[in-house]
Amino acid sequence: MLVRIFGSAIHGVDAITITIEVNVGQGTRFCLVGLPDNAVKESEYRIETVIKNTGYKMPRLRTVVNMAPADIRKAGAAYDLPIALGILAASEQAVFQQPIASFVIMGELGLDGTMRPIRGALPMAMRARQEGFTAMILPMQNALEAAMVEGLSVYGMTHVREVLDFLEGREVFTPVPPCAYQPGFPEGLDFSEVKGQETIKRAMEIAAAGGHNMLLVGPPGAGKTMLARRLPTILPPLTLAEALETTRIHSVAGKLNAADGILTTRPFRSPHHTISEMAMVGGGSIPQPGEISLAQHGILFLDELPEYRRSVLEVLRQPMEERSVSISRARQAMEFPATFQLVASMNPCPCGYFNHPEKPCTCHPGMVRKYLNRISGPLLDRIDLHVEVTPVRPDAMADAPAPEPSTHIRARVMAAREKQSKRFAIAGMDIIRTDKKRQPDAFCNAQMNSGQLEKYCALGPEARQLLSAAMNRLQLSARAYNRILKVARTIADLDDAEHISPHHIAGAIQYRTLDRENWGA
């Protein structure tokens, strides 16, 4: 008897429907075909034990399991459940009363038949809905995640017996109700805890309002890391579309907490400086998302930037421009999204005290410039805000007024983002997967293309003259010119100004600290 059961395979951050065909006929050999990896091949022994432990018999006839399409590699143990159900149905030990062709079924099995969580439940559910399936059976730990997809009945099960009882009509199960999406913010961190540093807070407000990349330069203990970790508290909340796309990436990477179901806060990724190029951008024999993709719609924080290997930093350049990264291997090529906001910090010199107001720098002449040269010019060009952080004196901290809380700053940031949303005409900021052949739509000022720059960043004669003088004096590149315009547009949005004025341009220029000709001298 031939039985077809539908499963799913992860390809990048998307899913592909897999047809699992099981045929039991004359002979004595178990045969599994369709380009399975070792984990899938080993399922024969797990499934045989599960079938015996649940009161059924493993057929001693020739059993052929085909996983189509055959040219796509199937990886992992998540195919245990559909293969086991296919064997029981093909050997006529189970007679399904439910319309099995309308289900996508996935789950790893323990030897006693318990179902274990799998990776990529959300992209599997999205693909199932797209291809017209009406229901999905998954381990209970993955049910909340998949239930976020509307129009798909998701059944969370804990044991293979429950699946058989449901499919054979002996018991009735209720689909997992989807949870209402409620965006959240990081807990335990707030700008009200930061005394002083008002200039730096203003720069971080600009970075949050426009989605700009940022580099904090200052001596040890000045508060660079403390400020960077509080930046997510003033970012706008994740929209449902952003949350689904970010959750999909974390689900594929196996980094999603099953109890959450969906990410509600913007990710904050802070990899150690010993990270490899592959871990940063993604890759592997079966390509997996890297840190830049895990930071999708959030922040990638690189502490002590010059300590990262130069080759690791250089791989960031293309994703920062294109907001995606293509991973090519001999047999396949995958594209991972990479819409992240880069925030980095560094000491100004090897000893850390260059430009310190009190402590002298002990570095030899030229060492400051040499230290900065660990970061390439093209990468610095792609960072909009270079901000010098100076330490706050203890007496100034004691006399400082009560700091402004994150909620007040976030309100101004969200007002500026609302202006940008209307300007770029993206209702609801729905940015799930755009056409790969064109540049994704901008949803903040940092992502404006050349046409949008020309349209929304027109300058008057005085502002143009000021910017031209700064370009000549600092010898900035055309990319830096565009970055200054984008930052000026964000400052104007925060000021609720329709046009960019000279003081907006001046404010944007002052954040190009490392472009000054006397820096490091």
XYZ file of C-alpha atoms in Angstrom:
521
model
C 0.000 0.000 0.000
C 1.278 3.468 -0.910
C 0.781 6.395 1.514
C 1.742 10.056 1.104
C 2.353 12.344 4.060
C 3.549 15.935 3.790
C 6.407 17.428 5.754
C 8.711 20.404 5.317
C 12.419 21.159 4.860
C 14.308 24.310 5.811
C 16.171 26.070 3.000
C 17.894 29.187 4.309
C 15.193 30.985 6.295
C 12.394 29.633 4.121
C 10.721 26.230 3.978
C 10.019 23.784 1.155
C 7.187 21.252 1.267
C 8.412 17.663 1.258
C 6.283 14.715 0.128
C 7.065 11.556 2.099
C 5.938 8.492 0.170
C 5.896 5.133 1.965
C 5.265 1.851 0.176
C 5.154 -1.578 1.842
C 5.425 -4.550 -0.521
C 7.187 -7.840 -1.113
C 10.708 -8.204 0.234
C 12.485 -7.762 3.554
C 14.576 -4.605 3.240
C 14.011 -1.094 4.608
C 15.067 1.533 2.068
C 15.153 5.310 2.638
C 15.821 7.493 -0.433
C 15.540 11.157 -1.395
C 18.918 12.647 -0.368
C 18.621 12.182 3.442
C 21.501 13.080 5.735
C 22.832 10.769 8.450
C 20.306 11.953 11.046
C 17.446 11.018 8.705
C 19.034 7.677 7.781
C 19.356 6.774 11.453
C 15.607 7.319 11.898
C 15.057 3.674 10.889
C 16.299 2.485 14.291
C 14.436 5.152 16.259
C 11.191 4.564 14.385
C 11.359 0.778 14.760
C 11.758 1.134 18.520
C 8.964 3.732 18.733
C 6.564 1.528 16.784
C 7.256 -1.444 19.079
C 6.990 0.669 22.257
C 3.593 2.035 21.200
C 2.049 -1.412 20.664
C 2.455 -1.767 16.892
C 4.731 -3.941 14.754
C 7.456 -2.895 12.376
C 6.566 -4.496 9.018
C 9.017 -7.200 7.952
C 8.201 -6.616 4.299
C 10.109 -4.402 1.875
C 9.496 -0.834 3.026
C 10.521 2.007 0.725
C 10.437 5.601 1.998
C 10.909 8.278 -0.661
C 11.338 11.947 0.245
C 10.568 14.207 -2.688
C 11.831 16.385 -4.263
C 14.890 14.157 -4.328
C 17.394 16.898 -5.211
C 16.899 18.798 -1.909
C 18.902 17.587 1.046
C 16.821 16.554 4.067
C 18.513 17.139 7.397
C 17.685 16.518 11.040
C 15.471 14.199 13.030
C 12.240 16.163 12.498
C 11.079 13.612 9.882
C 10.678 10.826 12.484
C 6.970 11.451 13.021
C 5.781 11.608 9.369
C 7.888 8.558 8.432
C 6.524 6.566 11.384
C 2.929 7.510 10.506
C 3.552 6.613 6.870
C 4.873 3.162 7.802
C 1.882 2.435 10.062
C -0.586 3.580 7.403
C 1.154 1.747 4.532
C 1.239 -1.492 6.566
C -2.496 -0.984 7.317
C -1.970 -0.868 11.068
C -3.448 2.634 11.164
C -6.462 3.893 9.209
C -6.672 7.672 9.164
C -10.078 9.321 9.421
C -8.713 12.852 9.110
C -7.915 14.201 5.607
C -4.179 13.542 5.848
C -3.458 15.370 2.582
C -4.416 18.674 4.220
C -1.853 18.291 7.039
C 1.829 19.132 7.299
C 3.337 16.888 9.973
C 6.771 17.219 11.577
C 8.350 16.088 14.836
C 11.336 14.323 16.328
C 10.555 11.206 18.379
C 12.157 9.780 21.477
C 12.382 5.991 21.798
C 9.269 5.954 23.989
C 7.274 7.950 21.415
C 7.476 11.369 23.075
C 7.713 14.288 20.672
C 10.668 16.631 20.873
C 10.871 20.225 19.564
C 12.175 21.003 16.091
C 13.745 23.996 14.360
C 12.017 26.236 11.875
C 8.385 25.706 12.861
C 7.384 29.256 11.874
C 8.740 29.189 8.288
C 7.209 25.714 7.902
C 3.822 27.048 8.969
C 4.128 30.050 6.645
C 4.933 27.774 3.693
C 2.088 25.407 4.597
C -0.428 28.260 4.591
C 0.977 29.604 1.331
C 0.557 26.226 -0.399
C -3.017 25.708 0.757
C -2.633 23.302 3.677
C -5.209 23.843 6.381
C -3.646 22.153 9.411
C -0.313 21.270 10.958
C 0.781 18.768 13.608
C 3.878 19.691 15.599
C 5.450 19.039 19.013
C 3.714 21.030 21.719
C 6.845 23.137 22.300
C 6.578 24.545 18.751
C 2.821 25.049 18.669
C 2.701 28.669 19.881
C 5.327 29.684 17.339
C 3.475 28.140 14.376
C 0.068 29.346 15.625
C 1.072 32.938 14.833
C 0.293 32.174 11.177
C -3.336 33.038 10.480
C -5.541 30.626 8.552
C -3.712 27.486 9.720
C -4.961 25.127 12.455
C -1.959 24.074 14.527
C -2.204 20.991 16.748
C 0.442 20.644 19.445
C 1.059 17.050 20.528
C 3.297 15.466 23.168
C 3.281 11.778 22.126
C 2.885 9.766 18.948
C -0.136 8.006 20.523
C -1.954 11.354 20.656
C -1.256 11.885 16.951
C -2.601 8.423 16.081
C -5.682 8.865 18.279
C -6.401 12.176 16.562
C -5.818 11.031 12.988
C -7.775 7.790 13.497
C -10.698 9.659 15.031
C -10.560 8.208 18.550
C -10.025 11.600 20.192
C -10.798 15.219 19.377
C -8.087 17.828 19.835
C -8.493 21.587 19.754
C -6.059 23.695 17.707
C -3.699 25.866 19.696
C -5.211 29.375 19.926
C -2.916 32.088 18.572
C -1.642 34.574 21.121
C -2.325 38.262 20.546
C 0.910 39.985 19.613
C 2.067 42.449 22.255
C 5.369 44.228 21.496
C 7.718 44.656 24.423
C 10.862 46.464 25.482
C 14.024 45.282 27.268
C 13.548 45.024 31.013
C 15.942 46.189 33.675
C 17.657 48.860 31.544
C 16.757 52.533 31.239
C 18.431 55.819 30.329
C 17.254 57.214 33.666
C 20.150 55.264 35.175
C 22.728 57.222 33.132
C 23.823 60.464 34.776
C 25.408 63.113 32.611
C 26.477 62.292 29.033
C 23.686 64.446 27.607
C 25.545 64.967 24.319
C 25.951 61.215 23.865
C 22.294 60.601 24.706
C 21.334 63.101 22.011
C 23.499 61.235 19.506
C 21.869 57.943 20.486
C 18.429 59.501 20.074
C 19.401 60.542 16.536
C 20.747 57.044 15.818
C 17.522 55.442 17.062
C 15.280 57.877 15.190
C 16.980 57.333 11.832
C 18.315 53.787 12.194
C 21.892 55.058 11.807
C 25.056 53.072 12.447
C 27.074 54.424 15.360
C 30.620 54.241 16.749
C 31.393 55.275 20.338
C 35.027 56.253 20.990
C 36.239 56.863 24.525
C 38.484 55.747 27.401
C 37.760 52.752 29.624
C 34.942 53.354 32.084
C 33.410 56.257 30.181
C 30.122 54.382 29.775
C 30.258 53.263 26.129
C 28.899 49.761 26.727
C 26.371 50.978 29.301
C 24.951 53.464 26.806
C 24.923 50.989 23.919
C 22.996 48.378 25.913
C 20.282 50.937 26.621
C 19.790 51.894 22.997
C 17.107 49.177 22.439
C 14.966 50.813 25.139
C 14.398 53.876 22.931
C 13.879 52.072 19.624
C 10.324 51.796 18.262
C 8.561 48.513 19.119
C 8.667 45.637 16.653
C 5.729 45.576 14.277
C 4.044 42.204 13.748
C 5.642 41.901 10.308
C 9.109 42.603 11.721
C 8.517 40.229 14.638
C 7.505 37.385 12.330
C 10.554 37.797 10.111
C 12.930 38.051 13.059
C 11.311 35.067 14.774
C 11.639 33.021 11.603
C 15.405 33.549 11.555
C 15.827 32.674 15.236
C 13.618 29.612 14.779
C 15.751 28.287 11.923
C 18.901 28.886 13.981
C 17.411 27.032 16.971
C 17.687 30.070 19.255
C 13.993 30.649 19.933
C 12.545 30.096 23.386
C 9.581 27.759 22.900
C 7.642 29.440 25.729
C 7.689 32.815 23.953
C 6.224 31.709 20.634
C 7.331 34.937 18.945
C 9.968 37.570 19.627
C 8.477 40.737 21.069
C 11.642 42.817 21.596
C 14.254 43.893 19.099
C 17.271 41.563 19.184
C 20.534 42.813 20.664
C 23.448 40.652 19.495
C 26.867 41.173 21.031
C 29.339 38.581 19.667
C 32.805 38.232 21.203
C 35.720 39.670 19.269
C 37.078 36.152 18.594
C 34.121 35.430 16.278
C 34.859 33.980 12.833
C 33.732 35.299 9.457
C 31.330 32.360 9.041
C 29.722 32.918 12.439
C 29.297 36.606 11.640
C 27.629 36.380 8.218
C 26.397 32.771 8.248
C 27.485 29.630 6.501
C 28.465 26.032 7.145
C 28.043 22.871 5.080
C 24.309 23.459 5.492
C 24.240 27.299 5.640
C 22.823 28.735 8.849
C 22.115 32.408 9.703
C 24.992 34.364 11.241
C 25.032 37.139 13.804
C 24.097 39.835 11.288
C 20.921 37.913 10.411
C 20.120 37.123 14.047
C 20.276 40.897 14.617
C 17.539 41.420 11.999
C 15.511 44.564 12.844
C 17.688 45.003 15.923
C 21.202 45.939 16.976
C 24.543 44.301 16.300
C 26.884 45.564 19.026
C 30.623 45.120 18.492
C 32.483 46.008 21.688
C 36.185 46.876 21.331
C 35.928 47.128 17.556
C 39.678 47.159 16.731
C 40.123 43.814 18.518
C 38.007 42.007 15.893
C 39.956 40.411 13.083
C 40.044 42.704 10.085
C 38.656 39.971 7.826
C 35.615 39.668 10.129
C 34.939 43.392 9.958
C 35.356 43.536 6.187
C 32.574 40.988 5.600
C 30.144 43.505 7.124
C 30.582 46.038 4.343
C 28.334 44.509 1.684
C 25.482 43.470 4.053
C 25.420 46.979 5.561
C 24.692 48.391 2.099
C 22.445 45.688 0.632
C 20.661 44.591 3.853
C 21.085 40.946 2.864
C 23.892 38.417 2.495
C 24.212 35.655 -0.091
C 25.921 32.434 0.986
C 27.053 30.309 -1.963
C 28.180 26.709 -1.726
C 28.962 24.126 -4.404
C 25.466 22.623 -4.286
C 23.329 25.528 -3.171
C 23.102 29.261 -2.663
C 21.033 30.927 0.035
C 20.158 34.498 0.885
C 19.740 35.634 4.473
C 18.236 39.001 5.463
C 20.560 41.425 7.256
C 18.674 44.610 8.140
C 20.580 45.486 11.295
C 21.817 48.624 13.012
C 25.528 48.498 13.763
C 26.642 49.978 17.089
C 30.321 49.677 17.975
C 32.632 50.939 20.684
C 36.386 51.321 20.941
C 39.153 52.899 22.966
C 40.868 55.813 21.215
C 44.348 54.251 21.521
C 46.100 51.148 22.905
C 46.421 52.601 26.415
C 42.902 53.993 26.213
C 43.518 57.547 27.428
C 44.052 59.617 24.296
C 42.101 62.907 24.686
C 41.297 62.033 28.320
C 40.681 65.264 30.294
C 42.761 64.122 33.289
C 44.853 61.014 32.601
C 47.807 61.314 30.195
C 48.140 59.085 27.156
C 51.265 56.878 27.282
C 51.194 55.840 23.615
C 54.111 56.715 21.360
C 53.554 59.128 18.457
C 51.710 57.471 15.615
C 50.297 54.657 17.756
C 46.877 56.318 17.947
C 46.617 56.509 14.173
C 47.949 52.971 13.821
C 45.359 51.718 16.306
C 42.557 53.414 14.380
C 43.871 51.953 11.124
C 42.857 48.496 12.339
C 39.432 49.568 11.072
C 39.352 50.104 7.332
C 38.309 53.416 5.827
C 35.440 51.871 3.810
C 33.927 50.439 7.009
C 34.248 53.747 8.891
C 32.645 55.428 5.881
C 29.546 53.278 6.408
C 29.154 54.388 10.033
C 27.019 57.523 10.210
C 27.831 58.754 13.707
C 31.329 58.869 15.211
C 30.817 60.028 18.788
C 33.576 60.762 21.303
C 32.587 59.721 24.831
C 34.330 61.496 27.702
C 34.070 60.305 31.320
C 31.833 62.140 33.754
C 33.561 63.447 36.876
C 32.212 62.107 40.204
C 31.262 65.570 41.460
C 29.389 66.268 38.215
C 27.489 62.990 38.610
C 26.400 63.951 42.102
C 25.167 67.375 40.987
C 23.585 66.222 37.714
C 19.821 66.687 37.365
C 17.523 63.679 37.222
C 18.154 61.899 33.893
C 15.392 61.628 31.328
C 13.795 58.125 31.238
C 13.785 55.981 28.115
C 10.023 56.372 27.673
C 10.351 60.122 27.051
C 13.165 59.682 24.545
C 11.316 56.838 22.832
C 8.253 59.030 22.350
C 10.330 61.528 20.334
C 11.978 58.695 18.385
C 8.626 57.172 17.490
C 7.288 60.559 16.387
C 10.272 60.926 14.053
C 9.834 57.378 12.750
C 6.173 58.104 12.075
C 7.190 61.007 9.843
C 9.557 58.723 7.973
C 6.909 56.023 7.626
C 4.518 58.489 6.010
C 7.292 59.904 3.852
C 8.236 56.529 2.432
C 4.576 55.462 2.150
C 4.921 52.026 3.763
C 1.638 51.421 5.540
C 2.182 49.421 8.703
C 5.900 49.053 7.886
C 5.165 45.629 6.355
C 8.623 44.593 5.188
C 8.372 40.810 5.117
C 10.404 39.597 2.183
C 10.548 41.928 -0.755
C 11.469 41.003 -4.293
C 15.124 39.916 -4.253
C 15.732 41.587 -7.619
C 15.188 45.086 -6.246
C 16.377 47.037 -3.251
C 14.012 46.634 -0.267
C 11.910 49.663 0.540
C 13.321 52.130 3.037
C 11.568 52.370 6.376
C 13.966 54.801 8.078
C 16.268 57.591 6.948
C 19.433 55.496 7.075
C 18.054 53.273 4.301
C 17.210 55.960 1.761
C 18.488 55.336 -1.765
C 19.903 58.012 -4.071
C 16.511 58.910 -5.526
C 14.976 59.370 -2.090
C 17.982 61.414 -0.965
C 17.525 63.788 -3.866
C 13.811 64.068 -3.174
C 13.732 64.390 0.621
C 17.126 65.955 1.417
C 17.148 69.022 -0.823
C 19.375 71.780 0.578
C 19.160 75.545 0.410
C 22.144 77.639 -0.779
C 23.493 78.287 2.723
C 23.241 74.639 3.837
C 24.784 73.450 0.559
C 27.702 75.848 0.956
C 28.318 74.680 4.532
C 28.316 71.009 3.495
C 30.577 71.706 0.526
C 33.102 73.461 2.762
C 33.086 70.527 5.199
C 33.585 68.057 2.350
C 36.623 69.937 1.095
C 38.142 70.477 4.517
C 37.646 66.905 5.781
C 38.179 65.322 2.350
C 35.087 63.151 2.738
C 33.899 60.581 0.228
C 30.641 60.669 -1.699
C 29.302 57.994 0.651
C 30.102 60.176 3.673
C 28.319 63.057 1.908
C 25.172 60.937 1.644
C 25.493 59.781 5.245
C 25.678 63.379 6.461
C 22.518 64.195 4.501
C 20.684 61.249 6.061
C 21.699 62.239 9.589
C 20.705 65.851 8.910
C 17.300 64.639 7.696
C 16.850 62.731 10.968
C 17.830 65.770 13.069
C 15.274 67.813 11.120
C 12.628 65.147 11.780
C 13.357 65.286 15.515
C 13.002 69.073 15.332
C 9.726 68.658 13.416
C 11.209 70.647 10.526
C 10.093 70.032 6.967
C 13.322 71.253 5.369
C 16.970 70.710 6.268
C 18.524 73.928 7.577
C 22.231 74.851 8.017
C 22.228 74.009 11.731
C 20.925 70.517 10.905
C 23.859 70.073 8.520
C 26.263 71.416 11.140
C 24.869 68.987 13.688
C 25.378 66.055 11.319
C 28.953 67.114 10.477
C 29.990 67.274 14.118
C 29.282 63.546 14.432
C 32.080 62.708 11.950
C 34.699 62.786 14.728
C 37.146 60.350 13.157
C 37.148 62.251 9.855
C 38.756 65.314 11.421
C 42.251 65.942 10.128
C 43.765 66.358 13.614
C 42.295 63.164 15.083
C 45.115 60.984 16.405
C 47.745 63.659 15.889
